[in-house]
Amino acid sequence: MIPLAVVASSQVCPLRLGWAAALPSPRARLRFMSTEASPDPLAAIEAKVERGERLTAADGIALFESPQLLRVGRLADQVRRGKAGDDVYFVVNRHINYTNVCRNRCRFCAFSRDEGEPGAYTLTVEEVLAKAGEALAEGATEIHIVGGENPRLPYADMRAMVAGIRRMAPDVHIKAFTASEIACFAEKEGVTPEAILRDLKEAGLDSLPGGGAEILSQRVRAAVCPAKISGEEWLAIHETAHRLGLRTNATMLYGHVETVAERVDHLLRLRELQDRTGGFQAFIPLAFQPGRSALSHLPGPTGVDDLKTLAVARLLLDNFPAIKTYWVMTGIKLAQTALFFGANDMDGTVVEEVISLLSGADYGQAMPKAELIRVIHDVGRPAVERDGAYRVLRRYEPPGDKEAEV
Ligand code: V47
């Protein structure tokens, strides 16, 4: 008899982790009950976590397949508390998406346009600097710049954006350009990604955002983003950045055509690179927004899937200091709940993020700092303002017991 047929089946079916899909079918449940393997796959994982033992791919799959969301969440919460404490980080930042003209036209992306197509836009260097200037005046300590892969844009303009912001603000953290944009600049200039990274670092770049990772598996990339750099290239560019002393983030775009096994493989490949370099600062799961994309027929992840994905990431990525919940793609209420499922960072004040907006996410584009602090305090934990390099700028302790104040 094959134990845990439920797990095996997940490796070939596209993932839909609503309660209905997360619960084994009645037939599978019968098989499950009659198997001689442990009737409680989570117990062995809990014991491993208790012993500080690293989880395997099979453990990751079992966690995703478990219908016991609260139990998985409790385990992730316990690990979060041990590793990162109770502080919840946030950053006062501003996203600037300098162009949506992109040669890749990934199927999940509703942001990209062809040159000249209605809705296509490209900001000038001056416009980018003006937006950065506004953000700095409003107290932003991190500027997050990403855009489409537009080979017609001169690389010199990309460098000028970074150098210009650095001139305006010697201390602001500049997090810019996904690995796939770096590859595009390198191709255009006829140099290596390493040469581009060195040059941008010299201009003032501090870190790379985690975008463009999608799902690292080539099967998924061939289906949803065939023109984009491979998973191996994405990892190699981050490895090079780490070697040059640039910190980076990692994302995973989930809830489209990937399987559980492909999510787990993605997480373990990130963990393996982090073992070698220690250069990742944060992992950010990105909930797929089907809205206006070419994959709009897909339903997108459920809230259960959002929370479970975050929790499994916390459990598998045992060498990542920060697991970030990105409210722009899940809504602030679910992001707040995510703080009980392994997250210790809530991004951010954001201000203007066009990628999710054009995808149909309607959770808002800006969050006042006071509101972020209120939402974090409501979970009973300190809100800690950090900069882009996770240096603590200011702590906001939660107000005392409200009843006691009355
Ligand atoms: O690279 C595109 C993804 C990314 C959709 O590093 C979509 O701190 C959901 O990477 N539904 C951009 N996601 C956002 C990103 C990010 C966000 C916040 C913080 C950080 C960080 C990075 O958004 C893209 C792509 O992977 N994306 N389309 C969509 N329809």
CSV table of C-alpha atoms and ligand atoms in Angstrom, one decimal:
chain,number,residue,atom,x,y,z
A,1,MET,CA,0.0,0.0,0.0
A,2,ILE,CA,1.3,3.5,-0.8
A,3,PRO,CA,1.1,5.6,2.3
A,4,LEU,CA,-0.2,9.1,2.0
A,5,ALA,CA,-1.5,8.9,-1.5
A,6,VAL,CA,-2.8,12.4,-0.9
A,7,VAL,CA,0.8,13.7,-0.9
A,8,ALA,CA,1.8,11.9,-4.0
A,9,SER,CA,-1.2,13.2,-6.0
A,10,SER,CA,-0.3,16.8,-5.2
A,11,GLN,CA,2.8,16.5,-7.2
A,12,VAL,CA,1.0,16.2,-10.5
A,13,CYS,CA,-2.1,18.4,-9.9
A,14,PRO,CA,-2.0,22.2,-10.1
A,15,LEU,CA,-2.3,23.5,-6.7
A,16,ARG,CA,-5.6,24.8,-5.3
A,17,LEU,CA,-5.4,24.9,-1.6
A,18,GLY,CA,-8.9,26.0,-0.7
A,19,TRP,CA,-10.3,24.0,2.2
A,20,ALA,CA,-12.0,21.7,-0.3
A,21,ALA,CA,-8.8,20.9,-2.0
A,22,ALA,CA,-6.7,20.8,1.1
A,23,LEU,CA,-8.9,18.2,2.7
A,24,PRO,CA,-8.3,14.7,1.4
A,25,SER,CA,-11.1,13.3,-0.7
A,26,PRO,CA,-13.3,10.7,1.2
A,27,ARG,CA,-11.5,7.9,-0.7
A,28,ALA,CA,-8.1,9.3,0.1
A,29,ARG,CA,-9.2,9.8,3.8
A,30,LEU,CA,-10.0,6.1,4.0
A,31,ARG,CA,-6.7,5.2,2.5
A,32,PHE,CA,-5.1,7.6,4.9
A,33,MET,CA,-6.8,6.0,7.9
A,34,SER,CA,-5.9,2.5,6.8
A,35,THR,CA,-2.3,3.1,6.1
A,36,GLU,CA,0.4,1.8,8.4
A,37,ALA,CA,2.3,5.0,8.2
A,38,SER,CA,1.9,7.7,10.9
A,39,PRO,CA,-1.8,8.8,11.0
A,40,ASP,CA,-0.5,12.2,12.0
A,41,PRO,CA,2.2,13.4,9.6
A,42,LEU,CA,2.5,16.7,11.4
A,43,ALA,CA,3.6,15.1,14.7
A,44,ALA,CA,7.0,14.0,13.2
A,45,ILE,CA,7.5,17.5,11.8
A,46,GLU,CA,6.7,19.1,15.1
A,47,ALA,CA,9.2,16.8,16.8
A,48,LYS,CA,11.9,17.7,14.2
A,49,VAL,CA,11.2,21.5,14.7
A,50,GLU,CA,11.4,20.9,18.5
A,51,ARG,CA,14.8,19.3,18.0
A,52,GLY,CA,16.0,22.1,15.7
A,53,GLU,CA,16.3,19.7,12.8
A,54,ARG,CA,16.1,20.9,9.3
A,55,LEU,CA,12.9,20.1,7.4
A,56,THR,CA,13.0,18.1,4.1
A,57,ALA,CA,11.1,18.4,0.8
A,58,ALA,CA,8.8,15.7,2.0
A,59,ASP,CA,8.1,17.6,5.2
A,60,GLY,CA,7.3,20.8,3.1
A,61,ILE,CA,4.9,18.8,1.0
A,62,ALA,CA,3.2,17.3,4.0
A,63,LEU,CA,2.8,20.8,5.6
A,64,PHE,CA,1.2,22.2,2.4
A,65,GLU,CA,-1.1,19.2,2.2
A,66,SER,CA,-2.2,19.3,5.8
A,67,PRO,CA,-5.7,20.5,6.3
A,68,GLN,CA,-4.7,21.6,9.8
A,69,LEU,CA,-4.0,25.2,9.0
A,70,LEU,CA,-3.9,26.4,12.6
A,71,ARG,CA,-1.5,23.7,13.7
A,72,VAL,CA,0.9,24.5,10.8
A,73,GLY,CA,0.5,28.2,11.7
A,74,ARG,CA,1.2,27.6,15.4
A,75,LEU,CA,4.4,25.8,14.5
A,76,ALA,CA,5.6,28.6,12.2
A,77,ASP,CA,4.6,31.2,14.9
A,78,GLN,CA,6.7,29.3,17.4
A,79,VAL,CA,9.7,29.3,15.1
A,80,ARG,CA,9.2,33.0,14.3
A,81,ARG,CA,9.2,33.8,18.0
A,82,GLY,CA,12.4,31.8,18.6
A,83,LYS,CA,14.3,33.2,15.6
A,84,ALA,CA,13.0,36.8,15.2
A,85,GLY,CA,11.3,37.6,18.5
A,86,ASP,CA,8.2,39.6,18.8
A,87,ASP,CA,9.2,42.7,16.9
A,88,VAL,CA,7.3,43.4,13.8
A,89,TYR,CA,9.4,45.4,11.3
A,90,PHE,CA,8.0,47.9,8.8
A,91,VAL,CA,9.7,50.4,6.5
A,92,VAL,CA,8.6,53.8,5.3
A,93,ASN,CA,9.2,53.3,1.6
A,94,ARG,CA,8.1,54.3,-1.9
A,95,HIS,CA,7.9,52.1,-4.9
A,96,ILE,CA,8.7,53.7,-8.3
A,97,ASN,CA,7.8,51.6,-11.4
A,98,TYR,CA,9.7,53.5,-14.1
A,99,THR,CA,8.2,51.7,-17.1
A,100,ASN,CA,5.7,49.1,-18.0
A,101,VAL,CA,7.1,48.5,-21.5
A,102,CYS,CA,8.4,45.0,-21.3
A,103,ARG,CA,9.7,42.5,-23.8
A,104,ASN,CA,8.7,39.5,-21.7
A,105,ARG,CA,4.9,39.7,-21.6
A,106,CYS,CA,4.7,37.1,-18.8
A,107,ARG,CA,1.2,35.5,-18.7
A,108,PHE,CA,0.6,36.3,-15.0
A,109,CYS,CA,1.5,40.0,-15.5
A,110,ALA,CA,-1.1,42.6,-16.3
A,111,PHE,CA,1.3,45.5,-15.8
A,112,SER,CA,3.4,45.0,-19.0
A,113,ARG,CA,2.7,46.7,-22.4
A,114,ASP,CA,4.3,46.7,-25.8
A,115,GLU,CA,5.9,50.0,-26.9
A,116,GLY,CA,3.2,52.3,-28.3
A,117,GLU,CA,0.3,50.2,-26.9
A,118,PRO,CA,-2.4,52.1,-25.1
A,119,GLY,CA,-1.4,52.5,-21.4
A,120,ALA,CA,2.3,52.0,-22.1
A,121,TYR,CA,4.4,54.5,-20.1
A,122,THR,CA,8.0,55.3,-19.4
A,123,LEU,CA,9.1,57.8,-16.8
A,124,THR,CA,12.1,60.1,-17.6
A,125,VAL,CA,15.0,60.1,-15.2
A,126,GLU,CA,13.8,63.6,-14.0
A,127,GLU,CA,10.3,62.2,-13.3
A,128,VAL,CA,11.8,59.3,-11.3
A,129,LEU,CA,14.0,61.7,-9.3
A,130,ALA,CA,11.0,64.0,-8.7
A,131,LYS,CA,9.0,61.0,-7.2
A,132,ALA,CA,12.0,60.0,-5.1
A,133,GLY,CA,12.4,63.7,-3.9
A,134,GLU,CA,8.7,63.7,-2.8
A,135,ALA,CA,9.2,60.4,-1.0
A,136,LEU,CA,12.3,61.7,0.8
A,137,ALA,CA,10.4,64.9,1.8
A,138,GLU,CA,7.7,62.6,3.3
A,139,GLY,CA,10.2,60.6,5.4
A,140,ALA,CA,10.9,57.6,3.2
A,141,THR,CA,14.1,55.7,4.1
A,142,GLU,CA,13.9,53.2,1.3
A,143,ILE,CA,13.2,53.7,-2.5
A,144,HIS,CA,12.2,50.6,-4.4
A,145,ILE,CA,12.6,50.9,-8.1
A,146,VAL,CA,11.6,48.3,-10.6
A,147,GLY,CA,10.2,48.3,-14.2
A,148,GLY,CA,9.7,46.2,-17.3
A,149,GLU,CA,12.5,44.9,-19.5
A,150,ASN,CA,12.6,47.6,-22.1
A,151,PRO,CA,15.7,47.2,-24.2
A,152,ARG,CA,15.2,50.6,-25.8
A,153,LEU,CA,15.9,52.4,-22.5
A,154,PRO,CA,19.5,53.4,-22.2
A,155,TYR,CA,21.3,51.7,-19.4
A,156,ALA,CA,22.9,55.1,-18.6
A,157,ASP,CA,19.4,56.3,-17.6
A,158,MET,CA,19.1,53.4,-15.1
A,159,ARG,CA,22.4,54.3,-13.6
A,160,ALA,CA,21.4,58.0,-13.6
A,161,MET,CA,18.3,57.2,-11.5
A,162,VAL,CA,20.4,55.5,-8.8
A,163,ALA,CA,23.2,58.1,-8.9
A,164,GLY,CA,20.7,61.0,-8.8
A,165,ILE,CA,18.8,59.6,-5.7
A,166,ARG,CA,22.2,58.9,-4.0
A,167,ARG,CA,23.2,62.5,-4.6
A,168,MET,CA,19.9,63.8,-3.1
A,169,ALA,CA,20.1,61.5,-0.1
A,170,PRO,CA,23.4,59.9,0.9
A,171,ASP,CA,21.7,57.7,3.5
A,172,VAL,CA,18.5,56.5,1.8
A,173,HIS,CA,18.4,52.8,1.0
A,174,ILE,CA,18.1,52.2,-2.8
A,175,LYS,CA,16.6,48.8,-3.6
A,176,ALA,CA,16.4,48.6,-7.3
A,177,PHE,CA,16.1,46.3,-10.4
A,178,THR,CA,15.1,42.7,-10.3
A,179,ALA,CA,17.6,40.1,-11.5
A,180,SER,CA,15.8,39.9,-14.8
A,181,GLU,CA,16.3,43.7,-15.4
A,182,ILE,CA,19.9,43.3,-14.5
A,183,ALA,CA,20.2,40.5,-17.1
A,184,CYS,CA,18.5,42.8,-19.6
A,185,PHE,CA,20.9,45.7,-18.9
A,186,ALA,CA,23.9,43.3,-19.3
A,187,GLU,CA,22.6,42.0,-22.6
A,188,LYS,CA,22.1,45.5,-23.9
A,189,GLU,CA,25.5,46.7,-22.8
A,190,GLY,CA,27.3,43.5,-24.0
A,191,VAL,CA,28.7,42.9,-20.5
A,192,THR,CA,28.2,40.4,-17.7
A,193,PRO,CA,25.5,40.9,-15.0
A,194,GLU,CA,28.4,41.2,-12.5
A,195,ALA,CA,29.8,44.2,-14.4
A,196,ILE,CA,26.3,45.9,-14.2
A,197,LEU,CA,26.0,45.1,-10.5
A,198,ARG,CA,29.4,46.5,-9.8
A,199,ASP,CA,28.6,49.6,-11.7
A,200,LEU,CA,25.2,50.1,-10.0
A,201,LYS,CA,26.8,49.6,-6.6
A,202,GLU,CA,29.3,52.2,-7.4
A,203,ALA,CA,26.5,54.6,-8.4
A,204,GLY,CA,24.8,54.0,-5.0
A,205,LEU,CA,22.7,50.8,-5.2
A,206,ASP,CA,22.3,49.1,-1.9
A,207,SER,CA,20.2,46.0,-2.6
A,208,LEU,CA,18.1,44.1,-5.1
A,209,PRO,CA,14.4,43.4,-4.6
A,210,GLY,CA,13.2,39.8,-4.8
A,211,GLY,CA,11.0,40.2,-7.9
A,212,GLY,CA,11.3,38.0,-11.0
A,213,ALA,CA,11.8,34.8,-9.1
A,214,GLU,CA,8.2,33.7,-9.8
A,215,ILE,CA,8.5,29.9,-9.5
A,216,LEU,CA,12.1,28.8,-10.2
A,217,SER,CA,11.1,25.5,-11.9
A,218,GLN,CA,11.6,25.5,-15.6
A,219,ARG,CA,8.3,23.7,-16.2
A,220,VAL,CA,6.4,26.6,-14.7
A,221,ARG,CA,8.5,29.3,-16.3
A,222,ALA,CA,7.9,27.7,-19.7
A,223,ALA,CA,4.2,27.9,-19.0
A,224,VAL,CA,3.9,31.4,-17.5
A,225,CYS,CA,7.0,33.4,-18.4
A,226,PRO,CA,8.9,31.7,-21.2
A,227,ALA,CA,10.8,34.8,-22.3
A,228,LYS,CA,12.1,35.6,-18.8
A,229,ILE,CA,15.6,34.5,-17.5
A,230,SER,CA,15.7,31.0,-16.1
A,231,GLY,CA,15.5,30.1,-12.5
A,232,GLU,CA,19.2,29.2,-12.6
A,233,GLU,CA,20.1,32.6,-14.0
A,234,TRP,CA,17.9,34.3,-11.3
A,235,LEU,CA,19.8,32.5,-8.6
A,236,ALA,CA,23.2,33.1,-10.2
A,237,ILE,CA,22.6,36.9,-10.3
A,238,HIS,CA,21.6,36.9,-6.7
A,239,GLU,CA,24.6,34.9,-5.8
A,240,THR,CA,26.8,37.4,-7.6
A,241,ALA,CA,25.1,40.3,-5.9
A,242,HIS,CA,25.8,38.7,-2.5
A,243,ARG,CA,29.4,38.1,-3.4
A,244,LEU,CA,29.7,41.8,-4.2
A,245,GLY,CA,28.3,42.8,-0.9
A,246,LEU,CA,24.8,43.7,-2.1
A,247,ARG,CA,21.9,42.3,0.0
A,248,THR,CA,18.9,40.9,-1.8
A,249,ASN,CA,15.4,39.6,-1.3
A,250,ALA,CA,13.6,36.6,-2.7
A,251,THR,CA,10.0,36.3,-3.7
A,252,MET,CA,7.7,33.4,-4.8
A,253,LEU,CA,4.7,34.1,-7.0
A,254,TYR,CA,2.2,31.4,-6.0
A,255,GLY,CA,-1.3,30.4,-6.7
A,256,HIS,CA,-1.3,29.9,-10.5
A,257,VAL,CA,-0.2,26.8,-12.3
A,258,GLU,CA,2.5,25.5,-9.9
A,259,THR,CA,2.3,22.3,-7.9
A,260,VAL,CA,3.0,21.9,-4.2
A,261,ALA,CA,6.3,20.1,-5.1
A,262,GLU,CA,7.4,23.1,-7.2
A,263,ARG,CA,6.7,25.5,-4.4
A,264,VAL,CA,8.8,23.4,-2.1
A,265,ASP,CA,11.6,23.0,-4.6
A,266,HIS,CA,11.6,26.8,-5.0
A,267,LEU,CA,11.9,27.4,-1.3
A,268,LEU,CA,14.7,24.7,-0.9
A,269,ARG,CA,16.7,26.3,-3.7
A,270,LEU,CA,16.5,29.6,-2.0
A,271,ARG,CA,17.6,28.0,1.3
A,272,GLU,CA,20.5,26.3,-0.4
A,273,LEU,CA,21.8,29.6,-1.8
A,274,GLN,CA,21.3,31.3,1.5
A,275,ASP,CA,23.4,28.5,3.2
A,276,ARG,CA,26.2,29.4,0.9
A,277,THR,CA,26.0,33.2,0.9
A,278,GLY,CA,23.9,34.5,3.7
A,279,GLY,CA,23.0,37.4,1.4
A,280,PHE,CA,19.2,37.2,1.5
A,281,GLN,CA,17.5,39.6,3.9
A,282,ALA,CA,13.9,38.7,3.4
A,283,PHE,CA,11.5,36.3,1.7
A,284,ILE,CA,8.2,37.7,0.4
A,285,PRO,CA,5.5,35.3,-0.9
A,286,LEU,CA,3.5,37.1,-3.6
A,287,ALA,CA,-0.1,36.1,-3.9
A,288,PHE,CA,-1.1,35.8,-7.6
A,289,GLN,CA,-3.7,38.4,-8.7
A,290,PRO,CA,-5.4,36.9,-11.7
A,291,GLY,CA,-7.4,40.1,-12.4
A,292,ARG,CA,-6.5,41.4,-15.8
A,293,SER,CA,-3.7,38.9,-16.7
A,294,ALA,CA,-3.7,36.3,-19.4
A,295,LEU,CA,-4.3,33.8,-16.6
A,296,SER,CA,-7.5,35.6,-15.5
A,297,HIS,CA,-9.4,32.3,-15.8
A,298,LEU,CA,-7.5,31.0,-12.7
A,299,PRO,CA,-9.1,31.7,-9.4
A,300,GLY,CA,-5.9,32.8,-7.5
A,301,PRO,CA,-5.0,31.7,-4.0
A,302,THR,CA,-7.4,31.6,-1.1
A,303,GLY,CA,-6.8,33.1,2.3
A,304,VAL,CA,-6.0,29.6,3.6
A,305,ASP,CA,-3.4,29.2,0.9
A,306,ASP,CA,-1.9,32.7,1.7
A,307,LEU,CA,-1.5,31.8,5.3
A,308,LYS,CA,-0.2,28.3,4.8
A,309,THR,CA,2.3,29.4,2.2
A,310,LEU,CA,3.7,32.0,4.6
A,311,ALA,CA,3.9,29.5,7.4
A,312,VAL,CA,5.6,26.8,5.3
A,313,ALA,CA,8.1,29.4,4.1
A,314,ARG,CA,8.9,30.3,7.7
A,315,LEU,CA,9.4,26.6,8.5
A,316,LEU,CA,11.5,25.6,5.4
A,317,LEU,CA,13.5,28.9,5.2
A,318,ASP,CA,15.2,28.3,8.5
A,319,ASN,CA,18.1,30.5,7.4
A,320,PHE,CA,16.1,33.6,6.4
A,321,PRO,CA,15.9,36.3,9.1
A,322,ALA,CA,12.8,38.0,7.8
A,323,ILE,CA,9.6,36.7,6.3
A,324,LYS,CA,7.6,39.6,4.9
A,325,THR,CA,3.9,39.8,4.4
A,326,TYR,CA,3.0,42.1,1.5
A,327,TRP,CA,-0.3,43.7,2.2
A,328,VAL,CA,-0.7,45.2,-1.3
A,329,MET,CA,-1.3,41.7,-2.6
A,330,THR,CA,-3.4,40.2,0.2
A,331,GLY,CA,-5.1,43.1,1.9
A,332,ILE,CA,-4.1,44.5,5.3
A,333,LYS,CA,-6.4,42.3,7.3
A,334,LEU,CA,-4.9,39.1,6.0
A,335,ALA,CA,-1.4,40.6,6.3
A,336,GLN,CA,-2.2,41.3,9.9
A,337,THR,CA,-3.3,37.7,10.4
A,338,ALA,CA,0.0,36.6,8.7
A,339,LEU,CA,1.8,38.0,11.7
A,340,PHE,CA,0.4,34.9,13.6
A,341,PHE,CA,1.6,32.5,10.9
A,342,GLY,CA,5.4,33.2,10.8
A,343,ALA,CA,5.7,36.7,9.4
A,344,ASN,CA,7.9,39.3,11.2
A,345,ASP,CA,7.9,42.1,8.7
A,346,MET,CA,5.1,44.0,7.0
A,347,ASP,CA,5.9,45.9,3.8
A,348,GLY,CA,5.5,49.0,3.9
A,349,THR,CA,4.0,52.4,3.3
A,350,VAL,CA,4.6,51.7,-0.4
A,351,VAL,CA,2.8,54.8,-1.8
A,352,GLU,CA,2.5,53.8,-5.5
A,353,GLU,CA,2.9,50.3,-6.8
A,354,VAL,CA,1.6,50.0,-10.3
A,355,ILE,CA,2.3,46.2,-10.8
A,356,SER,CA,-0.4,45.0,-8.4
A,357,LEU,CA,-2.7,47.9,-9.3
A,358,LEU,CA,-2.9,47.0,-13.0
A,359,SER,CA,-3.3,43.3,-12.0
A,360,GLY,CA,-6.5,44.2,-10.4
A,361,ALA,CA,-5.5,44.1,-6.7
A,362,ASP,CA,-7.7,46.6,-5.0
A,363,TYR,CA,-6.2,46.7,-1.5
A,364,GLY,CA,-4.8,50.2,-1.9
A,365,GLN,CA,-1.5,51.6,-2.9
A,366,ALA,CA,-0.5,53.5,0.2
A,367,MET,CA,-0.6,53.0,3.9
A,368,PRO,CA,0.1,55.9,6.3
A,369,LYS,CA,2.8,55.0,8.8
A,370,ALA,CA,0.4,55.6,11.7
A,371,GLU,CA,-2.0,53.1,10.3
A,372,LEU,CA,0.7,50.4,9.8
A,373,ILE,CA,1.7,50.9,13.4
A,374,ARG,CA,-1.9,50.7,14.6
A,375,VAL,CA,-2.4,47.4,12.7
A,376,ILE,CA,0.8,45.9,14.1
A,377,HIS,CA,0.0,47.1,17.7
A,378,ASP,CA,-3.4,45.4,17.3
A,379,VAL,CA,-1.6,42.0,17.3
A,380,GLY,CA,0.0,42.9,20.6
A,381,ARG,CA,3.6,43.3,19.4
A,382,PRO,CA,6.0,46.2,19.1
A,383,ALA,CA,6.1,47.9,15.7
A,384,VAL,CA,9.7,48.5,14.7
A,385,GLU,CA,10.6,51.0,12.0
A,386,ARG,CA,13.6,49.7,10.1
A,387,ASP,CA,15.6,51.0,7.1
A,388,GLY,CA,16.2,49.0,4.0
A,389,ALA,CA,19.2,47.2,5.6
A,390,TYR,CA,17.1,46.2,8.7
A,391,ARG,CA,18.8,48.7,10.9
A,392,VAL,CA,16.3,49.7,13.6
A,393,LEU,CA,15.3,53.4,13.4
A,394,ARG,CA,12.6,53.6,16.0
A,395,ARG,CA,10.5,51.3,18.2
A,396,TYR,CA,6.8,51.8,18.9
A,397,GLU,CA,5.7,49.8,21.9
A,398,PRO,CA,2.1,48.7,21.9
A,399,PRO,CA,-0.1,50.8,24.1
A,400,GLY,CA,-1.0,49.2,27.4
A,401,ASP,CA,-4.0,47.1,28.1
A,402,LYS,CA,-7.0,49.2,26.8
A,403,GLU,CA,-9.2,48.2,29.7
A,404,ALA,CA,-6.6,49.3,32.2
A,405,GLU,CA,-6.5,52.7,30.5
A,406,VAL,CA,-10.2,53.3,30.8
B,1,V47,O1,8.4,40.6,-10.1
B,1,V47,C1,3.6,40.3,-11.4
B,1,V47,C2,5.0,39.9,-9.3
B,1,V47,C3,6.7,41.2,-8.6
B,1,V47,C4,1.7,39.7,-10.6
B,1,V47,O2,11.9,42.6,-2.6
B,1,V47,C5,2.6,39.6,-9.6
B,1,V47,O3,11.1,43.7,-0.9
B,1,V47,C6,1.0,38.9,-8.2
B,1,V47,O4,8.8,41.7,-6.4
B,1,V47,N1,0.0,39.0,-9.2
B,1,V47,C7,7.0,42.7,-8.2
B,1,V47,N2,2.3,39.2,-8.4
B,1,V47,C8,6.8,42.8,-6.7
B,1,V47,C9,8.0,42.4,-5.9
B,1,V47,C10,8.2,42.8,-4.5
B,1,V47,C11,7.1,43.4,-3.8
B,1,V47,C12,7.3,43.8,-2.5
B,1,V47,C13,8.5,43.7,-1.9
B,1,V47,C14,9.6,43.2,-2.6
B,1,V47,C15,10.9,43.2,-2.0
B,1,V47,C16,9.4,42.7,-3.9
B,1,V47,O5,5.3,41.1,-8.6
B,1,V47,C17,7.1,40.8,-10.0
B,1,V47,C18,6.3,39.5,-10.1
B,1,V47,O6,6.9,38.5,-9.5
B,1,V47,N3,3.8,40.0,-10.1
B,1,V47,N4,2.4,40.2,-11.7
B,1,V47,C19,0.4,39.4,-10.4
B,1,V47,N5,-0.6,39.4,-11.4
